[in-house]
Amino acid sequence: MKKHNFSAGPSILPQSVLEKASEAVLNFNDLDLSILEISHRSKDFVEVMENARDLALKHLGLQNKGYQALFLQGGASMQFLMTAYNLLEQKAAYLNTGVWSDKAIKEAKLIGDVVEVATSKSDNFNFIPKNYAVPSDVDYFHCTSNNTIYGTQMHKFPNTDVPIVCDMSSDIFSRELDFSRFSLIYAGAQKNMGPAGTTLVVVKEDILGKVSRAIPSMLNYQVQIDKESMFNTPPVFSVYVSFLTLQWLEQEGGISSIEKVNNQKADMLYKEIDRNPLFKGYVANVEDRSKMNATFNLVNDQLKETFDSHAKAAGVSGINGHRSVGGYRASLYNALPLESVKVLVEVMQEVERGA
Amino acid sequence: MKKHNFSAGPSILPQSVLEKASEAVLNFNDLDLSILEISHRSKDFVEVMENARDLALKHLGLQNKGYQALFLQGGASMQFLMTAYNLLEQKAAYLNTGVWSDKAIKEAKLIGDVVEVATSKSDNFNFIPKNYAVPSDVDYFHCTSNNTIYGTQMHKFPNTDVPIVCDMSSDIFSRELDFSRFSLIYAGAQKNMGPAGTTLVVVKEDILGKVSRAIPSMLNYQVQIDKESMFNTPPVFSVYVSFLTLQWLEQEGGISSIEKVNNQKADMLYKEIDRNPLFKGYVANVEDRSKMNATFNLVNDQLKETFDSHAKAAGVSGINGHRSVGGYRASLYNALPLESVKVLVEVMQEVERGA
C-alpha cells in the first residue's frame, strides 16, 4: 500500500512522475540507454534542460522579462553563499524567520555587512515579523518565504525599491504571487519540484555584474547563465525528474489550479487542529500559518503513543515535528493528494473519540 | 537491444545497478515509498550514506588511516575551488595535463599563488609531462590522474613530501594504487562510481585546519566531515546509486579484480588501434595511454561515414571524440563489459576488410 507521505523534504512526488522516472532509469526516451548513463551533452538531455528552464519561468510568469532559470547543485545552503558572493558589495538586509534565514545571514556575513531588519528568534520563530523597514541603502533584501520547521509563511512581502532575494525552497510553485517583484528566487528541488540534488535559481540578469570581487566560476551566476546551466556536468537525473514534475504541474493546470487544492488541504487540516480539543497549533498568529507545513502539538503528550499508532495503521508517514519544535508537522506539498489530508483528519478524530 | 555504451561520462553503469535503482524509484527497501521522497534523515537513508562512505574507503584501502569519505555536490569543478579554499595558504604546485587541470589552476589562482610545474598544453595535451620537480615549499601538489579528453593517464606519481591532491574523476576504483600516498582525492561520480550529481571526496583529516581564511560552510571540508556528509540535504539518489555501484564492485572482487578486466579491455582495443592500418592512436607516447579512454583517429577521414554506420549498426554508442581532439574516444570504464570491446574491434576489422 502506498503511504500517505507528509514528509517535510525530500517529500512526496506525483506517482506518474515516479513511474516515468523509474522507466527512464532503464530506458530513457527509447534510446535503449538509461538516463543515468547518457552524456549531458546529448541532444536528448540538452532538450530536457532547455525545456525545464523554460517551463520553470513559464509557471512563474517570468518568460521574456529579463529572467534566467538555472538548475544548480548544492541546495539552498549553497545559495546562501552564492547570493552574497554575487550581489553583496557593501551591505544587505535580512529578515530572520528561522534556522534557514539564520544560516543565510551567517554565510552573508563572511562576504559583507548584514542588517537584520527583524527577527522572531526569541519566540522560537513562531511568527513572521511585520512592520520592519527595509533600508534604502542596501544591495538587496533577503527573506525566506516559508519556514518548514515552524510552519510559518510570509503572506505579504515588503514594498521596497531594493532588489528582493527570496529563498522559496519550501513553497515555490505552490501559490500565485507577482514573482516579478523578486530579483532572485532560489529553491532546493526536494519539496515541490523534484528530488534532492538540484536547486532552481531564477535571477533577473540586470542585477548581476555589480560587485567588484572576482567570483569563482562555480559560484558565478553569470558564468552559469552563459553556459546555459551546463558549466559542468549537471545533476542529470534530478533535473529530469524536476522537469517531469513541472510538466505534471502544467497538466494539473499550473500554479493557479494547484493553489486551490493547496488551500483546500490547508483549510481542512487547520480547521481540525482548531476544532479538535486534543490538538493545538504551534504558530502564534493564525495569519502567519503556512499552507505547506502545518505544525501542531498534542495538548496531552500522554496520547502520543495512541496517536502515533493510529496514524501508522492508516498509512500516515512523515508527520513527526522537527526536533527544535517537537510535536507534529504535516507537510502539504503540491503532490500530496487531498485524500491524504482526509485520512489524517480521520485519524485525529478517531483518537478524539477514543480519548 | 541494450547498447554498447562507450560514453565518456555520464557513462555506463552495471545493469544490475540500474535495475535496483529503477525499483527503488518506485519502492525503496520495501518502505512503500520512493527513494526520491523519503527524508535524508530517515534510518534507511542514513544507513546508505554511512555504508557508502565506509565502502569507498574500504575499496581504496584507506579505512582506519585518518581519512574521511564525503559525498558532496558540484562535481570536480567545485573541488577545484574547495581544495584551494581549504588548503592553499600561500602557494600550491599544479601539473597541467589537460582542460580540467587548467580549470583547476584558474580557480586556485583566485585564492593564492600557483606554480605550474609542467604542462603539455603546447601539444594539445597528448602526453603526460615527466621529470618535473615539485617544490618543497608549496602547500600541496595537484594533479589529474586521467585525462578523458586526450586519453592520457598518469601511471606514476611524483615522490614528494608535500601533500598530493588528485582529481581522479575518470579513473577512481579502476586500478590498484597506494592511495595512502594521496592526502586528498576527489572524483565526480559519473564515470566509474555512479550517476552525475555527487562527488566523492576522500581527505586525510590532518591536512585540514591549516589555512587562516574563514571558509564558507558549504565549502568547508571540516564542516562536511563534522556533519557526516549531511550538512544539508545530500543528493540522495546519486549517493544511493553510487552505493549500489560500490557494492557491485565488491561483488566483482574489488579493484584488483576489475583492474584485470580493465587491462584486458584496454589491451584488446589498443592492440587493434596499432594493428589496423585504418586507425592511429592520438596519444604521442604509448606509456601515457589511458586504460579508461582510448582516443584514436581514422587515417583517412573519408571512411568516417562508413565506420560510423557500421558502429551504429552494431549497437556501439558514444565513441565520438571530444571536439578539441576530434576522431574517436572509446571509454572503457569499470561497468563496460569485455564483450562490448570485442564488438568495437570487430567493427574496426569489418571496415578494414571493406576498405
XYZ file of C-alpha atoms in Angstrom:
710
model
C 0.000 0.000 0.000
C 1.368 3.428 -0.973
C 1.800 5.619 2.115
C 0.241 8.994 2.862
C 3.554 10.814 2.735
C 3.647 14.033 4.770
C 7.459 14.198 4.805
C 8.911 17.714 5.085
C 11.503 17.046 2.399
C 12.667 15.230 0.412
C 8.954 14.800 0.014
C 6.137 13.281 -1.964
C 6.243 13.428 -5.774
C 3.388 12.632 -8.156
C 3.020 8.888 -8.769
C 3.041 9.414 -12.557
C 6.389 11.192 -12.235
C 7.843 8.342 -10.209
C 6.690 5.835 -12.802
C 8.266 7.753 -15.689
C 11.461 8.289 -13.712
C 11.687 4.601 -12.861
C 11.275 3.678 -16.528
C 13.897 6.227 -17.636
C 16.444 4.627 -15.309
C 16.145 1.533 -17.503
C 15.419 3.096 -20.887
C 15.264 6.831 -21.479
C 13.345 8.197 -24.487
C 13.531 4.758 -26.124
C 17.283 5.211 -26.588
C 17.979 1.767 -25.100
C 20.129 3.634 -22.606
C 19.485 4.696 -19.036
C 19.036 8.394 -18.201
C 21.919 7.739 -15.778
C 24.397 6.737 -18.461
C 23.942 9.239 -21.289
C 26.047 12.302 -21.957
C 24.674 15.543 -20.580
C 25.646 16.995 -23.975
C 23.420 14.518 -25.823
C 20.538 16.003 -27.794
C 18.000 14.245 -25.586
C 19.289 15.665 -22.334
C 20.007 19.146 -23.673
C 16.310 19.254 -24.609
C 15.330 18.280 -21.075
C 17.483 21.043 -19.607
C 16.206 23.691 -22.014
C 12.582 22.704 -21.563
C 12.910 22.546 -17.775
C 14.401 26.047 -17.664
C 11.650 27.403 -19.934
C 8.868 25.682 -18.052
C 10.070 26.955 -14.682
C 9.948 30.547 -15.983
C 6.575 29.933 -17.624
C 4.986 28.670 -14.396
C 6.248 31.776 -12.609
C 5.060 34.131 -15.357
C 8.625 35.326 -15.909
C 9.243 34.464 -19.556
C 10.633 37.348 -21.636
C 11.045 39.568 -18.618
C 14.820 39.523 -18.306
C 14.990 36.468 -16.041
C 17.115 33.338 -16.398
C 16.391 29.963 -14.796
C 19.289 27.766 -13.690
C 19.431 24.261 -12.278
C 22.470 24.203 -9.987
C 23.847 21.921 -7.298
C 24.393 22.434 -3.575
C 20.901 23.170 -2.267
C 19.664 26.375 -0.690
C 22.734 26.298 1.566
C 24.963 26.940 -1.437
C 22.655 29.798 -2.435
C 23.154 31.419 0.971
C 26.740 31.841 -0.174
C 26.195 32.488 -3.886
C 23.619 35.249 -3.435
C 26.003 37.148 -1.173
C 29.020 36.427 -3.377
C 27.274 37.768 -6.482
C 25.205 40.614 -5.051
C 26.649 41.844 -1.781
C 29.065 44.701 -2.363
C 28.696 46.529 0.941
C 25.559 45.850 2.912
C 22.470 43.680 2.672
C 19.252 43.466 4.715
C 17.947 40.121 6.004
C 14.680 39.163 7.639
C 15.250 36.373 10.155
C 12.299 33.968 10.268
C 14.007 30.696 11.168
C 17.039 28.461 11.103
C 17.448 28.786 7.335
C 17.326 32.582 7.378
C 19.796 32.452 10.241
C 22.179 30.298 8.215
C 21.825 32.597 5.203
C 22.786 35.533 7.435
C 25.803 33.651 8.781
C 27.191 32.977 5.295
C 26.485 36.521 4.053
C 28.411 37.965 6.988
C 31.571 36.342 5.594
C 31.133 38.460 2.473
C 29.873 41.850 3.680
C 27.775 43.749 6.208
C 24.379 42.417 7.168
C 21.492 44.338 8.712
C 18.941 42.085 10.374
C 15.744 44.074 9.868
C 13.654 41.921 12.205
C 13.647 38.511 13.855
C 11.279 36.204 15.707
C 14.142 34.175 17.161
C 13.296 34.897 20.821
C 9.908 33.198 20.305
C 11.438 30.206 18.540
C 10.251 31.683 15.240
C 6.564 31.044 15.881
C 5.506 34.169 13.969
C 6.515 36.301 10.978
C 7.799 39.748 11.997
C 5.968 42.686 10.423
C 6.280 46.475 10.466
C 10.007 46.465 9.819
C 11.652 48.873 7.419
C 13.959 47.808 4.631
C 16.829 50.335 4.463
C 17.130 52.011 1.076
C 20.942 51.889 1.028
C 21.357 48.087 0.945
C 22.338 45.957 -2.049
C 19.352 43.669 -1.564
C 16.740 42.428 0.896
C 16.722 38.686 1.670
C 13.832 36.693 3.083
C 12.600 33.097 3.428
C 9.056 32.772 2.138
C 8.131 29.615 4.042
C 9.646 28.140 7.181
C 9.149 24.388 7.185
C 10.363 23.797 10.719
C 7.920 26.198 12.403
C 5.105 26.120 9.867
C 5.107 29.851 9.176
C 4.810 31.537 5.794
C 5.135 35.083 4.504
C 1.811 36.087 3.011
C 2.958 39.646 2.304
C 6.292 40.946 1.104
C 7.635 44.408 1.852
C 7.294 47.279 -0.574
C 10.838 48.320 -1.295
C 12.898 49.593 -4.183
C 15.896 47.393 -3.364
C 16.123 44.010 -5.098
C 14.317 41.251 -3.202
C 16.095 37.898 -2.901
C 13.876 35.087 -1.668
C 14.513 31.530 -0.533
C 11.330 29.790 -1.737
C 12.634 26.266 -1.192
C 9.515 25.032 0.512
C 6.698 26.862 -1.225
C 7.777 27.525 -4.797
C 5.120 26.684 -7.401
C 2.512 26.324 -4.634
C 0.743 29.691 -4.860
C 0.288 32.656 -7.149
C 2.474 35.662 -6.411
C 3.699 38.519 -8.532
C 7.064 36.831 -8.999
C 8.365 39.834 -10.938
C 8.649 41.622 -7.595
C 11.613 39.349 -6.843
C 15.045 39.868 -8.405
C 16.318 36.458 -7.373
C 14.411 33.377 -6.254
C 16.040 30.120 -5.253
C 14.630 26.781 -4.195
C 16.055 23.381 -3.407
C 14.087 20.963 -5.572
C 13.153 18.482 -2.886
C 9.796 19.926 -1.778
C 7.507 20.968 -4.626
C 9.754 20.456 -7.641
C 11.637 17.177 -7.633
C 14.147 15.008 -5.821
C 17.117 16.269 -3.820
C 20.211 17.119 -5.817
C 19.314 20.221 -7.765
C 18.378 23.776 -6.921
C 16.378 26.141 -9.067
C 17.716 29.683 -9.293
C 15.648 32.307 -11.099
C 17.584 35.518 -11.473
C 16.930 38.854 -13.137
C 20.001 39.288 -15.214
C 20.309 43.048 -14.755
C 21.153 42.714 -11.057
C 24.375 40.846 -11.881
C 27.827 42.243 -12.603
C 27.681 44.953 -9.956
C 30.131 43.633 -7.372
C 33.847 44.288 -7.592
C 35.198 40.969 -6.323
C 36.392 38.118 -8.545
C 33.801 35.345 -8.314
C 34.904 31.692 -8.641
C 33.372 30.114 -11.747
C 31.121 27.617 -9.982
C 29.709 30.354 -7.728
C 29.202 32.857 -10.532
C 25.619 33.200 -11.788
C 26.763 34.917 -14.987
C 29.074 32.010 -15.840
C 26.237 29.558 -15.235
C 23.897 31.656 -17.408
C 26.456 31.963 -20.214
C 26.872 28.162 -20.187
C 23.090 27.614 -20.178
C 23.201 25.867 -16.800
C 25.822 23.384 -18.055
C 29.110 24.946 -16.982
C 29.955 21.446 -15.814
C 28.058 18.153 -15.708
C 24.656 18.959 -14.204
C 22.778 16.585 -11.871
C 21.102 14.921 -14.839
C 18.552 12.730 -13.083
C 17.434 15.377 -10.577
C 16.919 17.866 -13.399
C 14.993 15.280 -15.412
C 12.649 14.403 -12.548
C 12.166 18.102 -11.798
C 11.207 18.574 -15.442
C 8.688 15.733 -15.191
C 7.224 17.359 -12.082
C 6.973 20.752 -13.792
C 5.190 19.023 -16.686
C 2.830 17.360 -14.222
C 2.079 20.770 -12.709
C 1.265 22.098 -16.175
C -1.133 19.201 -16.767
C -2.779 19.947 -13.426
C -3.491 23.464 -14.630
C -0.442 25.274 -13.284
C 0.063 27.211 -10.078
C -3.431 28.767 -10.029
C -5.086 25.349 -10.033
C -2.735 23.687 -7.577
C -3.104 26.656 -5.217
C -6.834 25.956 -4.935
C -6.139 22.360 -3.901
C -3.396 23.509 -1.536
C -5.837 25.922 0.094
C -8.409 23.140 0.499
C -5.823 20.860 2.098
C -4.571 23.521 4.498
C -8.092 24.684 5.416
C -9.202 21.129 6.137
C -6.261 20.385 8.417
C -6.155 23.699 10.289
C -9.908 23.540 10.837
C -9.440 20.181 12.553
C -6.444 21.390 14.578
C -8.562 24.319 15.832
C -11.708 22.263 16.426
C -10.259 19.127 17.981
C -9.664 19.713 21.715
C -6.767 17.185 21.686
C -4.575 19.382 19.453
C -3.229 22.906 19.327
C -1.381 24.708 16.553
C 2.218 25.790 17.081
C 2.138 29.119 15.223
C 1.243 32.117 17.412
C -0.624 34.153 14.793
C -3.166 32.406 12.624
C -2.376 34.760 9.717
C 1.243 33.507 9.651
C 0.312 29.858 9.234
C 1.980 28.011 6.378
C -0.128 26.314 3.730
C 2.763 23.942 3.105
C 3.660 22.769 6.619
C 1.083 22.593 9.387
C 2.717 22.314 12.816
C 0.716 21.171 15.806
C 1.058 19.530 19.191
C -0.987 17.224 21.361
C -2.412 19.108 24.322
C -1.775 15.990 26.388
C 1.516 14.308 25.481
C 0.348 11.053 27.039
C -1.759 10.468 23.946
C 1.347 10.386 21.743
C 1.599 6.619 21.551
C -2.089 6.251 20.713
C -1.994 8.945 18.034
C 1.225 7.573 16.508
C -0.113 4.028 16.318
C -3.423 5.156 14.765
C -1.519 7.248 12.223
C 0.768 4.369 11.357
C -2.116 1.959 10.954
C -3.739 4.390 8.500
C -0.541 4.557 6.406
C 0.282 8.111 7.524
C 4.017 8.716 7.229
C 6.452 11.549 7.991
C 4.461 13.663 10.474
C 6.997 13.915 13.288
C 7.824 17.522 14.105
C 11.318 18.923 13.784
C 13.383 18.342 16.930
C 13.591 22.091 17.627
C 9.795 22.400 17.792
C 8.551 18.935 18.752
C 5.027 17.656 18.209
C 3.826 17.116 14.669
C 4.310 18.616 11.246
C 2.181 17.646 8.279
C 3.677 18.845 5.012
C 1.076 19.512 2.350
C 3.199 19.973 -0.762
C 1.710 20.107 -4.266
C 1.895 16.358 -4.876
C 0.082 15.393 -1.660
C -3.497 14.406 -2.523
C -6.458 15.899 -0.638
C -7.323 12.303 0.222
C -4.206 12.018 2.398
C -5.292 15.030 4.455
C -8.741 13.464 4.877
C -7.086 10.331 6.244
C -5.007 12.338 8.708
C -8.058 14.286 9.899
C -9.943 10.999 10.367
C -7.080 9.698 12.493
C -7.232 12.849 14.662
C -10.980 12.346 15.102
C -10.589 8.648 15.861
C -8.178 9.435 18.665
C -10.548 12.116 19.962
C -13.412 9.605 20.072
C -11.283 7.080 21.909
C -9.834 9.557 24.416
C 18.675 -4.091 -27.622
C 20.915 -2.644 -24.929
C 23.677 -0.517 -26.467
C 27.428 -0.953 -26.166
C 27.871 2.281 -24.264
C 31.339 3.840 -24.616
C 30.184 7.277 -23.394
C 32.887 9.372 -21.700
C 30.581 10.381 -18.879
C 27.953 10.253 -17.605
C 28.709 6.691 -18.596
C 27.702 3.069 -18.420
C 26.610 1.588 -15.098
C 26.148 -2.093 -14.293
C 22.776 -3.407 -15.465
C 22.045 -4.885 -12.025
C 22.574 -1.436 -10.502
C 20.181 0.168 -12.974
C 17.549 -2.447 -12.188
C 17.807 -1.906 -8.418
C 17.807 1.869 -8.889
C 14.721 1.726 -11.088
C 12.912 -0.378 -8.494
C 13.920 1.978 -5.652
C 12.359 4.915 -7.508
C 9.044 3.120 -7.036
C 9.606 1.352 -3.725
C 12.792 1.685 -1.694
C 13.701 -1.014 0.839
C 10.070 -2.203 0.837
C 9.058 1.006 2.610
C 6.234 1.582 0.104
C 7.922 4.913 -0.556
C 10.211 6.051 -3.357
C 13.902 6.715 -2.645
C 13.097 10.170 -4.089
C 10.514 11.043 -1.440
C 11.993 9.928 1.869
C 13.771 12.093 4.386
C 17.563 12.091 4.160
C 17.458 11.804 7.957
C 15.437 8.577 7.779
C 17.111 5.479 9.190
C 17.135 3.817 5.785
C 18.967 6.614 4.011
C 21.378 7.360 6.844
C 22.446 3.716 6.530
C 23.032 4.146 2.801
C 25.199 7.208 3.384
C 27.231 5.573 6.167
C 27.741 2.371 4.218
C 28.684 4.233 1.045
C 31.301 6.276 2.886
C 32.724 3.146 4.529
C 32.753 1.128 1.332
C 34.518 3.872 -0.630
C 37.324 3.921 1.946
C 37.428 0.117 2.046
C 37.867 -0.177 -1.722
C 40.747 2.306 -1.551
C 42.405 0.548 1.411
C 42.034 3.711 3.489
C 39.935 2.561 6.426
C 41.337 3.472 9.850
C 44.109 5.541 8.341
C 42.870 9.020 9.238
C 40.807 9.517 6.077
C 37.202 10.630 5.719
C 34.980 9.996 2.717
C 32.387 12.608 1.753
C 29.665 12.656 -0.893
C 29.283 16.293 -1.917
C 27.639 18.220 -4.749
C 29.055 20.362 -7.542
C 31.313 17.954 -9.410
C 35.078 18.162 -9.793
C 34.668 21.810 -10.784
C 33.520 22.646 -7.275
C 36.537 20.733 -5.932
C 38.858 22.934 -7.989
C 37.647 25.713 -5.722
C 37.249 23.796 -2.464
C 40.723 22.244 -2.486
C 42.277 25.680 -2.867
C 39.922 27.287 -0.351
C 40.737 24.683 2.310
C 44.418 24.006 1.656
C 46.042 26.919 -0.163
C 47.543 29.376 2.299
C 50.314 30.790 0.136
C 51.429 28.719 -2.816
C 50.481 25.449 -4.494
C 52.031 23.420 -7.325
C 49.915 22.147 -10.239
C 50.698 19.747 -13.050
C 48.813 20.765 -16.187
C 47.736 17.729 -18.210
C 44.547 18.993 -19.825
C 41.484 21.208 -19.771
C 40.463 20.047 -16.310
C 43.901 20.701 -14.775
C 43.814 24.067 -16.493
C 40.459 24.903 -14.941
C 41.680 23.774 -11.511
C 44.643 26.141 -11.885
C 42.377 29.019 -12.873
C 40.211 28.645 -9.757
C 43.190 28.190 -7.431
C 44.739 31.418 -8.711
C 41.764 33.304 -7.238
C 42.826 32.020 -3.812
C 46.642 32.086 -3.816
C 49.829 31.666 -5.805
C 50.113 28.783 -8.240
C 53.287 27.255 -9.654
C 52.670 25.244 -12.817
C 55.382 22.598 -12.553
C 54.920 21.299 -16.099
C 52.417 21.310 -18.937
C 51.765 19.546 -22.230
C 49.434 22.304 -23.424
C 51.510 23.236 -26.499
C 50.999 19.671 -27.802
C 47.262 19.718 -27.096
C 47.958 17.570 -24.040
C 48.858 14.439 -25.998
C 51.410 13.303 -23.400
C 51.991 13.362 -19.644
C 54.942 15.598 -18.653
C 57.670 13.896 -16.646
C 60.934 14.911 -14.981
C 59.444 17.942 -13.288
C 60.273 18.868 -9.725
C 57.654 19.538 -7.077
C 58.851 22.497 -4.967
C 59.180 21.670 -1.286
C 57.741 24.990 -0.101
C 54.223 24.584 -1.511
C 51.071 23.798 0.445
C 50.217 20.902 -1.870
C 50.778 19.385 -5.291
C 47.713 18.955 -7.532
C 47.390 16.591 -10.479
C 44.732 14.947 -12.661
C 45.267 11.199 -12.796
C 43.380 10.563 -16.046
C 42.526 12.942 -18.853
C 39.366 11.758 -20.586
C 39.524 14.223 -23.470
C 43.024 13.228 -24.660
C 43.147 9.647 -23.407
C 46.216 10.094 -21.243
C 46.758 8.726 -17.764
C 49.381 9.163 -15.065
C 50.951 5.789 -14.397
C 53.486 7.213 -11.965
C 53.115 9.908 -9.364
C 55.947 12.102 -8.116
C 57.846 11.339 -4.945
C 57.313 14.361 -2.788
C 56.838 15.226 0.854
C 54.124 17.782 0.173
C 50.513 16.608 0.283
C 49.294 15.271 -3.051
C 45.798 16.318 -4.171
C 44.481 14.307 -7.085
C 41.451 14.669 -9.346
C 40.633 11.004 -10.051
C 37.223 11.696 -11.585
C 37.741 9.406 -14.533
C 39.793 6.529 -13.148
C 38.900 6.109 -9.494
C 38.236 2.499 -8.467
C 39.693 1.280 -11.787
C 43.210 0.268 -10.741
C 45.267 -0.518 -7.697
C 47.400 2.314 -6.360
C 48.859 3.074 -2.971
C 46.075 5.534 -2.238
C 47.677 6.453 1.078
C 50.208 8.454 -0.921
C 47.403 10.960 -1.590
C 46.206 13.446 1.009
C 43.076 14.352 -0.895
C 41.337 12.522 -3.740
C 38.207 13.751 -5.450
C 36.080 12.295 -8.202
C 32.822 13.221 -9.859
C 30.681 10.092 -9.642
C 29.629 9.926 -13.286
C 32.409 7.689 -14.646
C 33.221 4.666 -12.504
C 31.067 5.291 -9.461
C 27.535 6.320 -10.275
C 25.300 8.886 -11.928
C 26.022 12.601 -12.176
C 25.101 14.676 -9.157
C 27.527 13.653 -6.466
C 31.272 13.885 -5.978
C 33.379 11.663 -3.787
C 35.987 13.446 -1.682
C 38.468 11.360 0.309
C 40.515 13.551 2.587
C 43.177 12.907 5.203
C 41.857 14.856 8.127
C 45.221 16.050 9.398
C 45.792 18.295 6.374
C 42.781 20.435 7.304
C 42.604 23.477 9.572
C 45.876 24.987 8.416
C 44.679 27.993 6.418
C 43.907 31.313 8.054
C 40.893 32.385 5.985
C 37.270 31.964 7.057
C 35.789 29.227 4.890
C 32.069 29.360 3.975
C 30.235 26.388 5.472
C 29.347 24.637 2.215
C 32.955 24.874 1.007
C 34.459 23.741 4.292
C 35.610 20.089 4.384
C 35.724 20.087 8.196
C 32.097 21.211 8.411
C 31.094 18.461 5.975
C 33.077 15.891 7.988
C 31.579 17.035 11.296
C 28.092 16.666 9.809
C 28.894 13.217 8.386
C 28.388 14.392 4.818
C 24.902 15.708 5.647
C 25.477 19.378 6.430
C 22.457 19.939 4.233
C 20.226 17.659 2.159
C 22.582 15.427 0.160
C 21.849 14.304 -3.417
C 20.011 11.236 -2.111
C 19.501 9.289 -5.323
C 23.016 9.872 -6.696
C 24.520 8.702 -3.411
C 22.255 5.643 -3.389
C 23.180 4.606 -6.928
C 26.860 5.207 -6.148
C 26.467 2.915 -3.155
C 24.886 0.233 -5.346
C 27.805 0.567 -7.765
C 30.363 0.288 -4.963
C 28.537 -2.841 -3.783
C 28.649 -4.245 -7.318
C 32.398 -3.588 -7.388
C 32.750 -5.520 -4.138
C 30.828 -8.466 -5.594
C 33.097 -8.353 -8.638
C 36.101 -8.824 -6.358
C 37.054 -5.197 -5.790
C 39.616 -3.032 -7.541
C 42.200 -5.778 -8.036
C 39.733 -7.921 -9.986
C 38.224 -5.125 -12.035
C 41.707 -3.873 -12.898
C 42.448 -7.211 -14.608
C 39.360 -6.840 -16.774
C 40.167 -3.199 -17.453
C 43.653 -4.212 -18.591
C 42.206 -6.858 -20.908
C 39.795 -4.341 -22.424
C 42.482 -1.690 -22.958
C 44.977 -4.216 -24.342
C 42.452 -5.568 -26.789
C 41.478 -2.156 -28.131
C 44.972 -0.610 -28.293
C 46.273 -3.733 -29.993
C 43.676 -3.243 -32.723
C 44.341 0.506 -32.998
C 48.053 -0.279 -33.500
C 47.483 -3.217 -35.859
C 44.692 -1.891 -38.033
C 46.151 0.351 -40.785
C 42.929 2.382 -40.915
C 43.437 3.802 -37.424
C 46.065 5.617 -35.412
C 46.171 6.447 -31.708
C 46.064 10.073 -30.574
C 48.458 9.865 -27.624
C 52.105 10.596 -28.522
C 53.734 8.229 -26.017
C 52.384 4.722 -25.687
C 53.295 4.645 -21.997
C 50.917 7.574 -21.314
C 47.865 5.881 -22.781
C 44.793 5.783 -20.607
C 43.178 2.468 -19.755
C 39.889 4.304 -19.303
C 39.648 6.341 -22.502
C 41.241 5.183 -25.749
C 41.475 8.044 -28.257
C 42.080 7.308 -31.911
C 41.567 8.718 -35.385
C 40.888 7.377 -38.823
C 43.980 7.724 -41.004
C 41.629 8.550 -43.866
C 38.740 10.753 -42.758
C 36.725 9.780 -45.818
C 35.968 6.480 -44.077
C 34.163 8.285 -41.270
C 30.671 7.703 -42.624
C 31.346 4.013 -43.220
C 32.863 3.483 -39.785
C 30.092 5.419 -38.046
C 27.340 3.468 -39.799
C 28.967 0.105 -39.036
C 29.398 1.125 -35.416
C 25.791 2.234 -35.168
C 24.523 -0.988 -36.731
C 26.449 -2.976 -34.133
C 24.868 -1.005 -31.286
C 28.090 0.877 -30.489
C 27.253 4.201 -28.825
C 29.175 7.221 -27.531
C 32.502 6.912 -29.365
C 32.720 10.404 -30.851
C 35.905 12.175 -29.791
C 35.830 15.402 -27.824
C 35.585 18.449 -30.100
C 39.058 19.667 -29.057
C 40.688 16.419 -30.242
C 38.340 15.054 -32.902
C 38.260 11.447 -34.075
C 37.068 8.793 -31.672
C 37.174 8.066 -27.986
C 36.131 4.735 -26.541
C 35.664 4.907 -22.789
C 36.307 1.627 -21.042
C 35.023 2.277 -17.554
C 34.551 -0.466 -14.974
C 30.989 -1.311 -15.975
C 31.746 -1.743 -19.679
C 31.834 -5.478 -20.467
C 34.752 -7.029 -22.376
C 32.124 -8.126 -24.894
C 31.489 -4.501 -25.885
C 35.169 -4.011 -26.709
C 35.084 -7.185 -28.800
C 32.167 -5.750 -30.760
C 34.005 -2.471 -31.362
C 37.136 -4.306 -32.512
C 35.028 -6.406 -34.885
C 33.556 -3.225 -36.348
C 37.052 -1.834 -36.891
C 38.030 -5.069 -38.657
C 34.860 -5.117 -40.743
C 35.608 -1.636 -42.031
C 39.199 -2.671 -42.753
C 38.003 -5.658 -44.803
C 35.588 -3.468 -46.777
C 38.057 -0.645 -47.396
